[in-house]
PDB file of C-alpha atoms in Angstrom:
ATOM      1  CA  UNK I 247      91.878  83.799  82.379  1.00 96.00           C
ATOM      2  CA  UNK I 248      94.306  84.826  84.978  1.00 97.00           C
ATOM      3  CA  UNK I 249      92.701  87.783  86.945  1.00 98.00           C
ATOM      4  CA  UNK I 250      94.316  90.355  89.274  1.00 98.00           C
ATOM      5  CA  UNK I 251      91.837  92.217  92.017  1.00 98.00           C
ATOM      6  CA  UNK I 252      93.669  94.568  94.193  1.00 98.00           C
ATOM      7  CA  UNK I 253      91.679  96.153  97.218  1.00 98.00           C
ATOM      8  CA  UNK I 254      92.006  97.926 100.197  1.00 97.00           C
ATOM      9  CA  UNK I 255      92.875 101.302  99.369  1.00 97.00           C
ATOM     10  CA  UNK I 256      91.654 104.644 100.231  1.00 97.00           C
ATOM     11  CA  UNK I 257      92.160 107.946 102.386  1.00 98.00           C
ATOM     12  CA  UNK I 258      94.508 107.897 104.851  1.00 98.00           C
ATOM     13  CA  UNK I 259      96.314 110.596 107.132  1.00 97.00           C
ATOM     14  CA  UNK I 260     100.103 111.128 107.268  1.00 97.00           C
ATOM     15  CA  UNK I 261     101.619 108.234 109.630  1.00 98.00           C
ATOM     16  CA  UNK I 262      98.718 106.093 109.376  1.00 98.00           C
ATOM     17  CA  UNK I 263      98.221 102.303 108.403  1.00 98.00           C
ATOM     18  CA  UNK I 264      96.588 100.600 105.142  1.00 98.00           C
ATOM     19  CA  UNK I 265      96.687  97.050 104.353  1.00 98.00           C
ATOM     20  CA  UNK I 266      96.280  96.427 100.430  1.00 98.00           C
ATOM     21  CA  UNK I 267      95.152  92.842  99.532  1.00 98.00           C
ATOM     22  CA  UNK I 268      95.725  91.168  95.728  1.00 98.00           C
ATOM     23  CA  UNK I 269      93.302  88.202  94.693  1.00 98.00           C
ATOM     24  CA  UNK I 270      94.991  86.314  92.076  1.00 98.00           C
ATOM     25  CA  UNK I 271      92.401  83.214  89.674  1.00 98.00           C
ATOM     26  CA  UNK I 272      93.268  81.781  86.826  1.00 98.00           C
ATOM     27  CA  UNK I 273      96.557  80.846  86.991  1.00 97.00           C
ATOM     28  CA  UNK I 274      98.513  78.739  90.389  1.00 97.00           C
ATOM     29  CA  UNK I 275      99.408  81.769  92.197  1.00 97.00           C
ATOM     30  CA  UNK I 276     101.853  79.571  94.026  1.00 97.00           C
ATOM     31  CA  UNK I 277     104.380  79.302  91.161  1.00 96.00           C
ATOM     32  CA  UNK I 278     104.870  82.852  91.136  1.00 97.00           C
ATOM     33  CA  UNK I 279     107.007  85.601  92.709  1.00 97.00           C
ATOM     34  CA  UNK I 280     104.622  88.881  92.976  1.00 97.00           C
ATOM     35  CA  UNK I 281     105.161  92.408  92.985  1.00 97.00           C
ATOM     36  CA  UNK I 282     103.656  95.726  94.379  1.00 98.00           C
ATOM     37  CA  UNK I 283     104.222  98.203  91.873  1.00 98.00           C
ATOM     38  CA  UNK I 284     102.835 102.186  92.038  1.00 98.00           C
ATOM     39  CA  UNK I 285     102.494 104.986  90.330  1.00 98.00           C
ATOM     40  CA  UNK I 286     102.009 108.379  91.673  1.00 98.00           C
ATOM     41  CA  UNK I 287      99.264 110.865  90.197  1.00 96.00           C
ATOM     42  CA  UNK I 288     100.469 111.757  86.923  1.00 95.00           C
ATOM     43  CA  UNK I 289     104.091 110.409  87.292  1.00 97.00           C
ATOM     44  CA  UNK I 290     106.086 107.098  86.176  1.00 97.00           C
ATOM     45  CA  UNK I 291     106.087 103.512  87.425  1.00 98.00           C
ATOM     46  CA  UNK I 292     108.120 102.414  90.564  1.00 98.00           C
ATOM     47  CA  UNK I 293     108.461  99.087  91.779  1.00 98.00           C
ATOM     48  CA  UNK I 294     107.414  98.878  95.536  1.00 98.00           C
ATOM     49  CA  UNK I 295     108.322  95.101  96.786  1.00 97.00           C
ATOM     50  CA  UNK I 296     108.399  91.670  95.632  1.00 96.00           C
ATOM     51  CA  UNK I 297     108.147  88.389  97.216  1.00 97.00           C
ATOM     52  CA  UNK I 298     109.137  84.799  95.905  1.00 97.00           C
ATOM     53  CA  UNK I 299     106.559  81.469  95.638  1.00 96.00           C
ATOM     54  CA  UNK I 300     106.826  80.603  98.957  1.00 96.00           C
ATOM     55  CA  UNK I 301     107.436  83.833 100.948  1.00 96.00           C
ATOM     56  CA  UNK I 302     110.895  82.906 101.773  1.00 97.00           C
ATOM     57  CA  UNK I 303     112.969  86.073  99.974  1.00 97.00           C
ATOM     58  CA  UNK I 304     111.582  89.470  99.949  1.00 97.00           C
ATOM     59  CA  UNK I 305     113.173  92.604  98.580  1.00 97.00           C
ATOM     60  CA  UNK I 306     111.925  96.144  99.018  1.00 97.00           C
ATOM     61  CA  UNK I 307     112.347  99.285  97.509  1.00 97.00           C
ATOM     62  CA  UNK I 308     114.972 101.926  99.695  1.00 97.00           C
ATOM     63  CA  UNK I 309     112.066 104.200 100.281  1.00 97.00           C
ATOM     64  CA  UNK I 310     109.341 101.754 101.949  1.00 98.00           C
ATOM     65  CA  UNK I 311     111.656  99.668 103.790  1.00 98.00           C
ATOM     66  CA  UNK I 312     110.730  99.138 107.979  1.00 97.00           C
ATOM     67  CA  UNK I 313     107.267 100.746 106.578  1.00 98.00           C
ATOM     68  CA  UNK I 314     106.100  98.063 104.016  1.00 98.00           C
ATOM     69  CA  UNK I 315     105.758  94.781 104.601  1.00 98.00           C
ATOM     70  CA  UNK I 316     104.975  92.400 101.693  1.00 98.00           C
ATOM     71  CA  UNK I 317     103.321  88.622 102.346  1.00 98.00           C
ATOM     72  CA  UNK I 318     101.479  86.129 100.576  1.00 98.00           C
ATOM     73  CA  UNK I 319      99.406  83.313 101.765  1.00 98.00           C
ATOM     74  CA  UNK I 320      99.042  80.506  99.082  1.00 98.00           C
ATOM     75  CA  UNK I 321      96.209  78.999 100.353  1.00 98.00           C
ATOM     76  CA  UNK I 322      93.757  81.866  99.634  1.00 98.00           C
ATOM     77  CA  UNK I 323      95.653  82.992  96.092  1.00 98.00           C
ATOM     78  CA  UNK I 324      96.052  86.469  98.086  1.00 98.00           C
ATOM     79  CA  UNK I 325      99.112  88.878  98.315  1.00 98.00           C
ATOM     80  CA  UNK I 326      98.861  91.508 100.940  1.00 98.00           C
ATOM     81  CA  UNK I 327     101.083  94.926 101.424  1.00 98.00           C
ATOM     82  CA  UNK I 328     100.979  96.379 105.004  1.00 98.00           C
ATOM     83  CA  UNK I 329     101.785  99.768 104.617  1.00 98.00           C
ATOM     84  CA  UNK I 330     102.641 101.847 108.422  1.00 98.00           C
ATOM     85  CA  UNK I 331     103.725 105.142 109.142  1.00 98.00           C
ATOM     86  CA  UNK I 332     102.621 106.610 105.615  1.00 98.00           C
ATOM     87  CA  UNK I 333     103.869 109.643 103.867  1.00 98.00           C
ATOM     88  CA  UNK I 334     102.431 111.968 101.226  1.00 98.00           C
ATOM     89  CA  UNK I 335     104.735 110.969  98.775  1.00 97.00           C
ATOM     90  CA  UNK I 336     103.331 107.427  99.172  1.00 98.00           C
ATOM     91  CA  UNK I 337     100.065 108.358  97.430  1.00 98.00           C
ATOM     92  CA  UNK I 338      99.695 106.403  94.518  1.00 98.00           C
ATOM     93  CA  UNK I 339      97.986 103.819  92.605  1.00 98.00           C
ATOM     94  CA  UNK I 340      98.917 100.505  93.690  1.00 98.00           C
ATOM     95  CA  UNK I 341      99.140  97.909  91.360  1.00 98.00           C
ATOM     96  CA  UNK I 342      99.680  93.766  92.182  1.00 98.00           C
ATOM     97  CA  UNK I 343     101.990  91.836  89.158  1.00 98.00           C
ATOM     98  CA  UNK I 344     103.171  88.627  88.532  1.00 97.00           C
ATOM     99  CA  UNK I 345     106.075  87.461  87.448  1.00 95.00           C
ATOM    100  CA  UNK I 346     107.560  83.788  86.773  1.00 91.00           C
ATOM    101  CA  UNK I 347     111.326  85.202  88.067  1.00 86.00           C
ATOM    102  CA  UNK I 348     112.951  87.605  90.484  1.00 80.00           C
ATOM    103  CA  UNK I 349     114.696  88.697  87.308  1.00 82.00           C
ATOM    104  CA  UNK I 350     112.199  88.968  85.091  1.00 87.00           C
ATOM    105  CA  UNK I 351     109.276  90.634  83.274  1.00 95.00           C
ATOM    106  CA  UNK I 352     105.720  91.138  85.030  1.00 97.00           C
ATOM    107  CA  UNK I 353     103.071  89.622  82.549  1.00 96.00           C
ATOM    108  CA  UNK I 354     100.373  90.500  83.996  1.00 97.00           C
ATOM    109  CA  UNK I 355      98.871  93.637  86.120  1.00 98.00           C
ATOM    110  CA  UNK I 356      96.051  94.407  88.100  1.00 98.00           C
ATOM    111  CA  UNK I 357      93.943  97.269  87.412  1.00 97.00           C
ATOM    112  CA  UNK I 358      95.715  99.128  90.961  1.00 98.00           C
ATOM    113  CA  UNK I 359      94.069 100.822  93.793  1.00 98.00           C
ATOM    114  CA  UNK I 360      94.660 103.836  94.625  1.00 98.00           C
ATOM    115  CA  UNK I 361      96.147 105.205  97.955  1.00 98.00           C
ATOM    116  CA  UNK I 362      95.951 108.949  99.312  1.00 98.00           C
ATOM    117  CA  UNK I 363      97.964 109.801 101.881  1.00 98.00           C
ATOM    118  CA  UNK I 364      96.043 113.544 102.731  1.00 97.00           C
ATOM    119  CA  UNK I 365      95.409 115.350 106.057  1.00 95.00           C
TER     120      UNK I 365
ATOM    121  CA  UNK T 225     120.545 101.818  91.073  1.00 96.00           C
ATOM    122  CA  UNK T 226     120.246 101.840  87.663  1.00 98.00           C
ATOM    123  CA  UNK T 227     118.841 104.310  85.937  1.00 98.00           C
ATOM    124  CA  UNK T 228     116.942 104.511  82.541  1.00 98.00           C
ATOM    125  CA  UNK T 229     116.634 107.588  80.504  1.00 98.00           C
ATOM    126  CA  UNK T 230     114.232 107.892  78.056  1.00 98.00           C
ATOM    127  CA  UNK T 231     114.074 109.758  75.149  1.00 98.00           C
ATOM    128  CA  UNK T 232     112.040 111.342  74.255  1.00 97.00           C
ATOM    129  CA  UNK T 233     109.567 112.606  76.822  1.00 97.00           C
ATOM    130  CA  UNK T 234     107.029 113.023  74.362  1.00 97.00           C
ATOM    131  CA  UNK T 235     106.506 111.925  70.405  1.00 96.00           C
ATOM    132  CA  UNK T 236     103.451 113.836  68.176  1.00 96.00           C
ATOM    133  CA  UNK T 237     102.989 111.507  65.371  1.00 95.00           C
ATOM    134  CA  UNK T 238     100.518 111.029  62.821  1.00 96.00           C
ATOM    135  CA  UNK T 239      99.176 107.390  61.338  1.00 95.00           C
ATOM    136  CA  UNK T 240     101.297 105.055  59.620  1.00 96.00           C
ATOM    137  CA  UNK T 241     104.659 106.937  60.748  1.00 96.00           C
ATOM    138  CA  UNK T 242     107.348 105.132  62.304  1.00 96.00           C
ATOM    139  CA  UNK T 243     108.262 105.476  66.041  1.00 97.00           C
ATOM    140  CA  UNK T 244     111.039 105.065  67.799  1.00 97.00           C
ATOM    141  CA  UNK T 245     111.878 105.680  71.514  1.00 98.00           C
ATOM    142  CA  UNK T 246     115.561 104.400  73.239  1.00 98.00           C
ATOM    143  CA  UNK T 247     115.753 103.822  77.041  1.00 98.00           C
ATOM    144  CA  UNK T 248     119.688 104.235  77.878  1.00 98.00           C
ATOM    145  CA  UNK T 249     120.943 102.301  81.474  1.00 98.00           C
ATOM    146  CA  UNK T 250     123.686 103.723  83.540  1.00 98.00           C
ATOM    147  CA  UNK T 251     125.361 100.021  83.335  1.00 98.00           C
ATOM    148  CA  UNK T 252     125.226  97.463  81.607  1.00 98.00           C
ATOM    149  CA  UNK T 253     122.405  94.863  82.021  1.00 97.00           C
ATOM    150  CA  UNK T 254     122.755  92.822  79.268  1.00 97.00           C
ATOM    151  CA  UNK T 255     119.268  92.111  77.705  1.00 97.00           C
ATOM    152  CA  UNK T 256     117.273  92.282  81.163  1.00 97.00           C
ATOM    153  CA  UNK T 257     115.423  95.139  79.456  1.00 98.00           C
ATOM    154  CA  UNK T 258     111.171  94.803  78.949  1.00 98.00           C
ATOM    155  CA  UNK T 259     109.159  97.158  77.498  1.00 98.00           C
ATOM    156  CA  UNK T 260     105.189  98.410  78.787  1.00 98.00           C
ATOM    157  CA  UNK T 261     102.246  99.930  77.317  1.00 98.00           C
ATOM    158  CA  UNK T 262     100.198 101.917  79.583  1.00 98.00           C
ATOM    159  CA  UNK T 263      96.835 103.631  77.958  1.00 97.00           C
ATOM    160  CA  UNK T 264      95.083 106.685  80.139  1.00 94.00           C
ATOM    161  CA  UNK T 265      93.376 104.870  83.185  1.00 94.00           C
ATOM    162  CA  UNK T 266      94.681 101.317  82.477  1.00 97.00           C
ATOM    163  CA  UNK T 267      97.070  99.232  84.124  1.00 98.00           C
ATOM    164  CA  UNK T 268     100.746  98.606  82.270  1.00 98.00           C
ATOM    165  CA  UNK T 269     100.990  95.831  79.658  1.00 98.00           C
ATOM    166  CA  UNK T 270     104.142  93.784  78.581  1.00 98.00           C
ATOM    167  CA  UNK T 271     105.306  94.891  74.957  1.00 98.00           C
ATOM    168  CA  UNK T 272     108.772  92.847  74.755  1.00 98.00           C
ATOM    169  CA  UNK T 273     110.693  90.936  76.933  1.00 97.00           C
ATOM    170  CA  UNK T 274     114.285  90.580  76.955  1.00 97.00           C
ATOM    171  CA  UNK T 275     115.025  93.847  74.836  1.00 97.00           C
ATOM    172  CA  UNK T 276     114.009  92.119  71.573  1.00 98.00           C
ATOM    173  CA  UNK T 277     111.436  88.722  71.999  1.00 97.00           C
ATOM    174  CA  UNK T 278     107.778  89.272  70.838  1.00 97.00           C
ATOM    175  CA  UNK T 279     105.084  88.481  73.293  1.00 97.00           C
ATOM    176  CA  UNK T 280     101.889  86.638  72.366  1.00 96.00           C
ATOM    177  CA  UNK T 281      98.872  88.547  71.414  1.00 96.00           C
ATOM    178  CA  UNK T 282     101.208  91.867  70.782  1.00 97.00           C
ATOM    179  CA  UNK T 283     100.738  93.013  67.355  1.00 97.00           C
ATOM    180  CA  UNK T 284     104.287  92.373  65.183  1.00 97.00           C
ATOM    181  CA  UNK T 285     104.327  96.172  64.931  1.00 97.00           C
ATOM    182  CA  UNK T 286     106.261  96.386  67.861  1.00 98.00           C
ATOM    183  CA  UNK T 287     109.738  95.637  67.855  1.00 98.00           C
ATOM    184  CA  UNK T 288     112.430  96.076  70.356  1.00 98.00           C
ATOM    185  CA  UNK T 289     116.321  95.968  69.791  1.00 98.00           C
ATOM    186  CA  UNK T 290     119.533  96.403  71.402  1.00 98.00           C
ATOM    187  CA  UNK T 291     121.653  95.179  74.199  1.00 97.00           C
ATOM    188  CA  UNK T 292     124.227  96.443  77.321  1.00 97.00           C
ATOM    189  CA  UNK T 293     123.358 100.276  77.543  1.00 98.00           C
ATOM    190  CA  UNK T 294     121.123 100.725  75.083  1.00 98.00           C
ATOM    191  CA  UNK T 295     117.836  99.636  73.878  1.00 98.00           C
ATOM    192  CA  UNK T 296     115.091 100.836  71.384  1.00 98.00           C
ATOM    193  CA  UNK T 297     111.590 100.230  70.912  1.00 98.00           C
ATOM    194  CA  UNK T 298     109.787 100.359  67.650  1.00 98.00           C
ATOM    195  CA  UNK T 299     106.260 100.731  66.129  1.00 97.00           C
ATOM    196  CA  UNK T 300     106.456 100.535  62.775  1.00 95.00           C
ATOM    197  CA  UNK T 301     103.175 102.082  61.106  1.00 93.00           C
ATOM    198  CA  UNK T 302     101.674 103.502  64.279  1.00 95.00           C
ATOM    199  CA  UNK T 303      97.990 102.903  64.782  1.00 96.00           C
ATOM    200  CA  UNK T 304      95.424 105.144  66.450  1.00 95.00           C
ATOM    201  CA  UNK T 305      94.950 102.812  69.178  1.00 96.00           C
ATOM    202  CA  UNK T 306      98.621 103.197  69.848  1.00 97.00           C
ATOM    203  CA  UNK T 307      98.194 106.105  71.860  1.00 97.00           C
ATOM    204  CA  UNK T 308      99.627 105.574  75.410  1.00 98.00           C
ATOM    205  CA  UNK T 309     102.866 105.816  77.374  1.00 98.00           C
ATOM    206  CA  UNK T 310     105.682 103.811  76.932  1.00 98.00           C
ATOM    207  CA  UNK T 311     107.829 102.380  80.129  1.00 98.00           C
ATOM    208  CA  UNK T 312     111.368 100.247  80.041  1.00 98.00           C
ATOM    209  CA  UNK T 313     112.354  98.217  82.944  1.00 98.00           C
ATOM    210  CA  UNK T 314     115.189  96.708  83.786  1.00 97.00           C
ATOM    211  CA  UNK T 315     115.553  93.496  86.015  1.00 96.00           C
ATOM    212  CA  UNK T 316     119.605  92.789  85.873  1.00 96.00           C
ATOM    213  CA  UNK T 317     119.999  94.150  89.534  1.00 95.00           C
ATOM    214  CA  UNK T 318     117.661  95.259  92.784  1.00 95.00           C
ATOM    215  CA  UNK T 319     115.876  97.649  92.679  1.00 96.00           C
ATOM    216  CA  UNK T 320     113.786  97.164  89.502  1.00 97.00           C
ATOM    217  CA  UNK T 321     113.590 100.464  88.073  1.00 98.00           C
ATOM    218  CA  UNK T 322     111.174 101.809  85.146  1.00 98.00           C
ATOM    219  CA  UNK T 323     112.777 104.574  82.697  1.00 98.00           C
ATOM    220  CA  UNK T 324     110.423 108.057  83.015  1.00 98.00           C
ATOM    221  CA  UNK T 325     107.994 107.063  80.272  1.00 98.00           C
ATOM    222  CA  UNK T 326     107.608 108.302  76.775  1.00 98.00           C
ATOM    223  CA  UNK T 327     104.169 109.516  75.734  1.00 98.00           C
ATOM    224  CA  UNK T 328     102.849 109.210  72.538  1.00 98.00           C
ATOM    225  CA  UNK T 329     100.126 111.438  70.879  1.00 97.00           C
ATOM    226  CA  UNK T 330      98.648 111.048  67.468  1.00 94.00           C
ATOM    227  CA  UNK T 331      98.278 113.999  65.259  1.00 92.00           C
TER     228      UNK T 331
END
């Protein structure tokens, strides 16, 4: 059964740091590019990052760019999204997905953690 | 970036009726159009991929159409359970963008 676990969120103040974590079973992570997706309290879904199999291309959205930084290590079936210098508007749940393509559909989701970005 | 518009924001339907929600793109993107289910306090779940192909375990239902601009997605004799938002995404260019969501409510 493939199985997505994100982790790692929580309170934070404006310009701080949170590292969010993704544990991936059931499936060989490595054959997959991943995404960060979130969705702020109440609103719509908005894609965050994404990173191919072997952590060679990486593509971020306008807003989080020189603040997020996605990476994967394929050893421990684990994607990770260092997030600096945070903003309110970053509050959100946070949500790992797979995906066999760059240009393609995410199959499957993780059940998100959320992120508050609160003085 | 391309944007999706959905219409519309929100659908009050009762059992058995037919719905039917369009996401429009500013461009074209062919049939790089997918379509999520999200229920209250659960993550997203794939619908249809590539504007119109089925996807395992989905009940047939659900249908999508359409192709360049314009896309709908259809639930033919909607179901209680059926009550949830609706999301298209689009992944013919960077960034991947989602259309605002259409919420659906069950008389």
């Amino acid at each position: 059964e493939v199985q997505l676990v994100e982790s790692g969120g929580g309170l934070v103040q404006p310009g701080g740091s949170l590292r969010l974590s993704c544990a991936a079973s059931g499936f060989t992570f490595s054959s997959y590019w991943m995404s960060w997706v979130r969705q702020a309290p109440g609103k719509g879904l908005e894609w965050v990052a994404n990173i191919k199999q072997d952590g060679s291309e990486k593509y971020y959205v306008d807003s989080v760019k020189g603040r997020f930084t996605i990476s994967r290590d394929n050893a421990k079936n684990s994607l990770y999204l260092q997030m600096n210098s945070l903003r309110a508007e970053d509050t959100a749940v946070y949500y790992c997905a797979r995906s066999w393509y760059s240009y393609a559909y995410w199959d499957y989701w993780g059940q998100g953690t959320l992120v508050t970005v609160s003085s | 970036e391309i944007v999706l518009t959905q219409s519309p924001d929100f659908q009050s339907v009762t059992p058995k009726e037919k719905v039917t929600i369009t996401c429009r793109a500013s461009q074209s993107i062919g049939s790089s159009l997918h379509w999520y289910q999200q229920k209250p306090d659960q993550s997203p779940k794939l619908l249809i991929k590539y504007a119109s192909q089925s996807i395992s375990g989905v009940p047939s239902r659900f249908s999508g159409s359409g192709s360049g601009t314009d896309f709908t997605l259809t639930i033919n004799s909607l179901e209680a359970e059926d009550a949830a938002a609706y999301y298209c995404h689009q992944s013919s260019s960077l960034p991947w963008t989602f259309g605002q969501g259409t919420k659906v409510e069950i008389k």
